[in-house]
Amino acid sequence: MENTINKPGNPYYSNTDTTKLNVSDAEWKKVLPPDLYAVSRNADTERAFTGKLWDLDAKGTYYCAACGNKLFRSDQKFASSCGWPSFFEQENKNSVVYKEDNSYGMRRIEALCGRCDGHLGHLFDDGPKPTGKRYCMNSIALDFVPDTARTENSIKNNLETIILGGGCYWCVEAVYEKLDGVKSVVSGFAGGKNANPTYEEVCTGRTGHAEVVQITYDKSKTSLDEIFQVFFTVHDPTTLNRQGADVGTQYRSVVFYANEEQKQAAQSIIDQLNTEKVYNSPIVTTLEPLTKFYKAEDYHQNYYENNKNQPYCQMVIQPKIEKFEKIFKARLKK
């Protein structure tokens, strides 16, 4: 899992790693901004009512600004008249730790980040129920991430892309548009020798390109394995350089893999299908390393939806969709 917040200049910052840090004061001085260093490492206190988070009431999560450790949730925060962000409960028993603070002739409980021991503020016994505690924090010692940003980041981190060729891209695009978990399908070309090919150039069969679709999917809702299951169900992977009446290398059955995982996953399902003799003839699908994907002209995008009454759509694409919907009925987009 990736960070919710990225701080390239701070190698110790992580929103996911809870390993205890043992970093020298000199090193912290190198990686922290001066104002944060003064609070986090020297226990300075920002002036009341000056921090950007003291009266924030948005939904989200609060992290240690020095090391990224998760400290509080917004539903643990309460409105306080003290002028600093105030919480009645910490995220977990290890997120915040304590020590006695007898500075300035007072007896207080200092609150420190449980991961980096950075100064956050102080703990008092005048908070609301159910804990009766008030975690009085410095705004500058906290990073805040709203829930919307966390959700968007999570979705982004779950997206993967695979490029497949199974004959006419109009057919393949129309099928994958209906699979739950697929975020987008773009028709285009890959595997050829010249840059920015046109549809007319690819149709000659002399450029080496194949008609393909670029499928972007949410791996929390579908999987590479399911993407390949659909692929080998809705086209014939045993006919060399053709699908039905569409003939030529531009219509070849092909997986353009972007990494070793995709290559191995494709090879595994091909081996399985051949071993189980699912088809009467051997699979001829090629596995080719992806070099460059070129998007096809706009009128090729979402072709089936825009041209349902065309004979090709009714006679060639519609039967493929019906086959997909029958076999993958439970996996259709709602």
Coordinates of C-alpha atoms in Angstrom, one line a residue:
M1 CA 0.0 0.0 0.0
E2 CA 1.3 3.5 -0.9
N3 CA 1.4 6.5 1.3
T4 CA -1.6 8.8 1.4
I5 CA 0.8 11.7 1.7
N6 CA 4.2 11.7 0.0
K7 CA 7.2 13.7 1.3
P8 CA 10.1 13.0 -1.1
G9 CA 12.6 14.9 1.1
N10 CA 11.7 12.8 4.2
P11 CA 12.7 9.2 3.8
Y12 CA 11.2 8.3 7.3
Y13 CA 7.7 9.4 6.4
S14 CA 5.2 6.6 5.9
N15 CA 1.4 6.4 6.5
T16 CA 1.6 2.6 6.6
D17 CA 4.9 1.6 8.3
T18 CA 4.5 1.5 12.1
T19 CA 8.0 0.4 12.8
K20 CA 9.6 2.3 15.7
L21 CA 12.1 4.9 14.4
N22 CA 15.5 5.6 15.9
V23 CA 16.7 8.7 14.1
S24 CA 19.3 11.2 15.3
D25 CA 18.4 14.8 16.1
A26 CA 20.9 15.9 13.5
E27 CA 19.2 13.8 10.8
W28 CA 15.7 15.1 11.7
K29 CA 17.0 18.6 11.3
K30 CA 18.0 17.8 7.7
V31 CA 14.6 16.4 6.7
L32 CA 12.1 18.5 8.6
P33 CA 11.1 22.1 7.9
P34 CA 12.5 24.5 10.6
D35 CA 9.1 25.2 12.1
L36 CA 8.1 21.6 12.4
Y37 CA 11.6 20.7 13.7
A38 CA 11.2 23.3 16.4
V39 CA 7.9 21.7 17.6
S40 CA 8.6 18.0 17.0
R41 CA 12.2 17.8 18.3
N42 CA 12.4 20.8 20.6
A43 CA 8.9 20.8 22.0
D44 CA 8.1 24.3 21.0
T45 CA 4.4 25.4 21.1
E46 CA 2.7 27.3 18.3
R47 CA 0.5 30.3 19.4
A48 CA -3.1 29.6 20.2
F49 CA -5.6 30.1 17.4
T50 CA -2.9 30.4 14.7
G51 CA -2.7 26.7 13.5
K52 CA -4.7 25.7 10.4
L53 CA -6.3 22.7 12.1
W54 CA -7.5 24.0 15.5
D55 CA -11.1 24.6 14.4
L56 CA -11.3 22.2 11.4
D57 CA -14.4 20.0 11.4
A58 CA -13.9 18.0 8.2
K59 CA -14.1 14.2 8.1
G60 CA -10.7 12.6 7.8
T61 CA -7.5 11.3 9.4
Y62 CA -4.7 13.1 11.3
Y63 CA -1.1 11.9 10.9
C64 CA 2.2 12.8 12.5
A65 CA 3.7 15.5 10.3
A66 CA 7.2 14.3 11.0
C67 CA 6.9 10.6 10.3
G68 CA 3.4 9.9 8.9
N69 CA 2.2 7.8 11.8
K70 CA -1.6 7.6 12.1
L71 CA -2.7 9.4 15.3
F72 CA -6.4 10.4 15.3
R73 CA -9.6 10.3 13.4
S74 CA -11.9 13.3 13.0
D75 CA -14.7 11.6 15.0
Q76 CA -12.2 11.7 18.0
K77 CA -11.9 15.5 17.7
F78 CA -14.1 18.0 19.6
A79 CA -14.6 21.7 19.5
S80 CA -12.4 23.3 22.2
S81 CA -11.9 27.0 23.2
C82 CA -8.2 26.4 23.9
G83 CA -7.1 27.4 20.4
W84 CA -5.3 24.1 19.5
P85 CA -6.7 21.0 17.9
S86 CA -8.3 18.9 20.6
F87 CA -9.1 15.2 20.7
F88 CA -10.7 13.0 23.4
E89 CA -9.2 9.7 22.2
Q90 CA -6.2 8.5 20.2
E91 CA -6.4 6.2 17.2
N92 CA -4.9 3.2 19.0
K93 CA -2.9 2.5 22.1
N94 CA 0.4 2.8 20.3
S95 CA -0.3 5.9 18.2
V96 CA 0.5 8.3 21.1
V97 CA 2.9 7.8 24.0
Y98 CA 3.6 9.9 27.1
K99 CA 6.2 11.2 29.5
E100 CA 6.2 13.6 32.4
D101 CA 6.9 17.3 31.6
N102 CA 8.0 19.5 34.5
S103 CA 9.1 22.4 32.4
Y104 CA 8.2 26.0 33.2
G105 CA 7.4 25.1 36.8
M106 CA 4.3 23.0 35.7
R107 CA 3.5 19.3 36.0
R108 CA 2.1 18.2 32.7
I109 CA 1.9 15.0 30.6
E110 CA 3.7 15.4 27.3
A111 CA 2.1 13.6 24.3
L112 CA 4.6 12.1 21.8
C113 CA 4.2 10.3 18.5
G114 CA 4.4 6.6 19.2
R115 CA 6.6 6.0 16.1
C116 CA 9.1 8.8 16.1
D117 CA 8.8 10.2 19.7
G118 CA 8.1 13.6 18.1
H119 CA 6.5 16.2 20.4
L120 CA 2.8 16.6 19.6
G121 CA 1.4 18.5 22.6
H122 CA 0.0 17.6 26.0
L123 CA -2.6 15.5 27.6
F124 CA -5.1 16.9 30.1
D125 CA -8.0 15.6 32.2
D126 CA -10.6 18.2 31.2
G127 CA -12.0 16.6 28.1
P128 CA -15.5 15.4 27.2
K129 CA -17.0 12.0 27.8
P130 CA -16.5 9.1 27.4
T131 CA -12.7 9.4 28.1
G132 CA -12.6 12.8 29.9
K133 CA -9.3 13.4 28.2
R134 CA -8.1 16.4 26.1
Y135 CA -5.3 15.7 23.7
C136 CA -4.1 19.3 23.1
M137 CA -2.1 19.1 19.9
N138 CA 0.0 21.6 17.8
S139 CA -1.5 22.0 14.3
I140 CA 2.0 22.1 12.8
A141 CA 2.7 18.6 14.2
L142 CA -0.2 17.1 12.3
D143 CA -1.0 16.3 8.7
F144 CA -4.7 16.0 7.8
V145 CA -6.1 14.0 4.9
P146 CA -9.9 14.3 4.2
D147 CA -11.8 11.1 3.6
T148 CA -12.4 12.0 -0.1
A149 CA -8.7 12.2 -0.8
R150 CA -8.1 8.8 0.9
T151 CA -10.9 7.2 -1.2
E152 CA -9.5 8.7 -4.4
N153 CA -6.0 7.6 -3.6
S154 CA -7.2 4.1 -2.7
I155 CA -9.0 3.8 -6.0
K156 CA -6.0 5.1 -7.9
N157 CA -3.7 2.6 -6.2
N158 CA -6.1 -0.3 -7.2
L159 CA -6.1 0.5 -11.0
E160 CA -4.2 -1.8 -13.4
T161 CA -4.0 -1.8 -17.2
I162 CA -3.8 -4.6 -19.7
I163 CA -3.8 -4.5 -23.5
L164 CA -5.4 -7.3 -25.5
G165 CA -6.1 -8.0 -29.1
G166 CA -8.9 -10.4 -30.1
G167 CA -9.9 -9.4 -33.6
C168 CA -11.9 -6.3 -34.3
Y169 CA -11.5 -3.9 -31.4
W170 CA -15.2 -2.9 -31.6
C171 CA -16.2 -6.4 -30.4
V172 CA -13.7 -6.6 -27.6
E173 CA -14.4 -3.1 -26.4
A174 CA -18.2 -3.7 -26.2
V175 CA -17.8 -6.8 -24.1
Y176 CA -15.4 -5.4 -21.5
E177 CA -17.4 -2.2 -21.1
K178 CA -20.0 -4.5 -19.4
L179 CA -17.7 -6.2 -16.9
D180 CA -17.9 -5.1 -13.3
G181 CA -14.7 -3.6 -12.2
V182 CA -13.6 -2.3 -15.6
K183 CA -13.1 1.5 -15.4
S184 CA -12.4 2.2 -19.0
V185 CA -11.8 0.6 -22.4
V186 CA -9.9 2.4 -25.2
S187 CA -9.6 1.0 -28.7
G188 CA -6.3 1.4 -30.4
F189 CA -3.2 -0.2 -31.9
A190 CA -0.1 -1.9 -30.6
G191 CA 2.8 -4.0 -31.8
G192 CA 3.7 -2.3 -35.1
K193 CA 6.7 -0.6 -36.5
N194 CA 5.7 3.0 -37.2
A195 CA 4.4 5.6 -34.8
N196 CA 0.9 7.1 -34.7
P197 CA -0.7 4.7 -37.3
T198 CA -4.1 5.5 -38.7
Y199 CA -6.9 3.0 -39.0
E200 CA -6.5 3.0 -42.8
E201 CA -2.7 2.2 -42.5
V202 CA -3.3 -0.6 -40.0
C203 CA -6.0 -2.1 -42.2
T204 CA -3.4 -2.7 -44.9
G205 CA -1.8 -5.3 -42.7
R206 CA 1.6 -3.9 -43.5
T207 CA 2.3 -1.9 -40.3
G208 CA 2.5 -4.9 -38.0
H209 CA 0.0 -3.4 -35.6
A210 CA -2.9 -5.3 -34.1
E211 CA -6.2 -3.9 -33.3
V212 CA -6.3 -3.9 -29.5
V213 CA -8.1 -2.5 -26.4
Q214 CA -6.5 -0.9 -23.4
I215 CA -8.5 -2.1 -20.4
T216 CA -8.1 -0.2 -17.1
Y217 CA -9.7 -2.2 -14.2
D218 CA -10.0 -1.9 -10.5
K219 CA -8.2 -4.9 -9.0
S220 CA -10.3 -4.8 -5.9
K221 CA -13.4 -5.6 -8.0
T222 CA -12.0 -7.8 -10.7
S223 CA -8.7 -9.5 -11.4
L224 CA -6.2 -10.2 -14.2
D225 CA -7.3 -13.8 -14.1
E226 CA -11.0 -12.8 -14.8
I227 CA -9.9 -10.4 -17.5
F228 CA -8.2 -13.3 -19.3
Q229 CA -11.1 -15.7 -18.7
V230 CA -13.4 -13.2 -20.5
F231 CA -10.8 -12.8 -23.3
F232 CA -10.6 -16.5 -24.0
T233 CA -14.3 -16.9 -23.9
V234 CA -15.5 -14.2 -26.3
H235 CA -13.0 -14.7 -29.2
D236 CA -11.5 -17.7 -30.9
P237 CA -7.8 -18.0 -29.9
T238 CA -7.1 -20.9 -32.2
T239 CA -7.4 -19.1 -35.6
L240 CA -4.2 -17.6 -36.8
N241 CA -4.5 -13.9 -37.8
R242 CA -8.2 -13.9 -38.2
Q243 CA -11.6 -13.7 -36.3
G244 CA -14.4 -14.9 -38.5
A245 CA -14.4 -12.8 -41.7
D246 CA -11.8 -10.4 -40.4
V247 CA -8.5 -11.6 -41.8
G248 CA -4.9 -10.3 -41.4
T249 CA -2.2 -9.9 -38.8
Q250 CA -4.0 -6.8 -37.5
Y251 CA -6.7 -9.2 -36.2
R252 CA -4.3 -11.6 -34.5
S253 CA -5.1 -12.9 -31.0
V254 CA -2.5 -11.3 -28.8
V255 CA -1.6 -10.3 -25.2
F256 CA 0.7 -7.3 -25.0
Y257 CA 2.2 -7.7 -21.5
A258 CA 3.6 -4.7 -19.6
N259 CA 5.4 -6.8 -17.0
E260 CA 6.4 -10.4 -16.0
E261 CA 3.3 -10.9 -13.9
Q262 CA 1.0 -10.3 -16.9
K263 CA 3.1 -12.5 -19.1
Q264 CA 3.1 -15.4 -16.6
A265 CA -0.6 -15.0 -15.9
A266 CA -1.4 -15.2 -19.7
Q267 CA 0.9 -18.1 -20.3
S268 CA -0.7 -20.0 -17.3
I269 CA -4.2 -19.8 -18.6
I270 CA -3.1 -20.7 -22.1
D271 CA -1.3 -23.8 -20.8
Q272 CA -4.4 -24.7 -18.7
L273 CA -6.8 -24.3 -21.7
N274 CA -4.5 -26.4 -23.9
T275 CA -4.1 -29.1 -21.3
E276 CA -7.8 -29.4 -20.7
K277 CA -8.4 -29.4 -24.5
V278 CA -11.1 -26.7 -24.1
Y279 CA -10.7 -26.0 -27.8
N280 CA -10.4 -28.5 -30.6
S281 CA -7.2 -26.8 -31.9
P282 CA -4.2 -25.4 -30.1
I283 CA -4.3 -21.8 -29.0
V284 CA -2.2 -19.5 -31.2
T285 CA -2.5 -16.4 -29.1
T286 CA 0.9 -14.6 -29.0
L287 CA 2.5 -13.0 -26.0
E288 CA 4.3 -9.8 -27.0
P289 CA 6.0 -7.2 -24.9
L290 CA 4.2 -3.9 -24.9
T291 CA 6.2 -1.1 -26.5
K292 CA 3.6 1.6 -27.3
F293 CA -0.1 1.9 -27.4
Y294 CA -1.8 4.3 -29.8
K295 CA -5.4 5.3 -29.4
A296 CA -7.6 4.9 -32.4
E297 CA -9.5 7.7 -34.0
D298 CA -12.5 9.1 -31.9
Y299 CA -15.2 7.5 -34.1
H300 CA -13.8 4.1 -33.1
Q301 CA -14.3 4.7 -29.4
N302 CA -17.5 3.2 -27.9
Y303 CA -18.4 2.1 -31.4
Y304 CA -21.1 -0.5 -30.5
E305 CA -23.0 1.8 -28.2
N306 CA -23.0 4.5 -30.9
N307 CA -23.9 2.3 -33.8
K308 CA -26.1 -0.5 -32.5
N309 CA -28.3 -0.6 -35.6
Q310 CA -25.4 -1.1 -38.0
P311 CA -25.4 -4.6 -39.6
Y312 CA -21.9 -5.4 -38.2
C313 CA -23.0 -4.6 -34.7
Q314 CA -26.1 -6.7 -34.9
M315 CA -24.6 -9.7 -36.7
V316 CA -21.0 -9.8 -35.2
I317 CA -20.8 -7.9 -32.0
Q318 CA -24.2 -8.6 -30.4
P319 CA -23.7 -12.4 -30.4
K320 CA -20.4 -12.0 -28.6
I321 CA -22.1 -9.7 -26.0
E322 CA -24.9 -12.2 -25.5
K323 CA -22.4 -15.0 -25.0
F324 CA -20.5 -13.0 -22.4
E325 CA -23.7 -11.9 -20.6
K326 CA -24.8 -15.5 -20.3
I327 CA -21.6 -16.9 -19.0
F328 CA -20.6 -14.0 -16.8
K329 CA -24.1 -13.1 -15.7
A330 CA -23.1 -12.5 -12.1
R331 CA -20.3 -10.2 -13.1
L332 CA -22.2 -7.6 -15.2
K333 CA -22.1 -4.0 -14.2
K334 CA -25.3 -3.0 -12.3

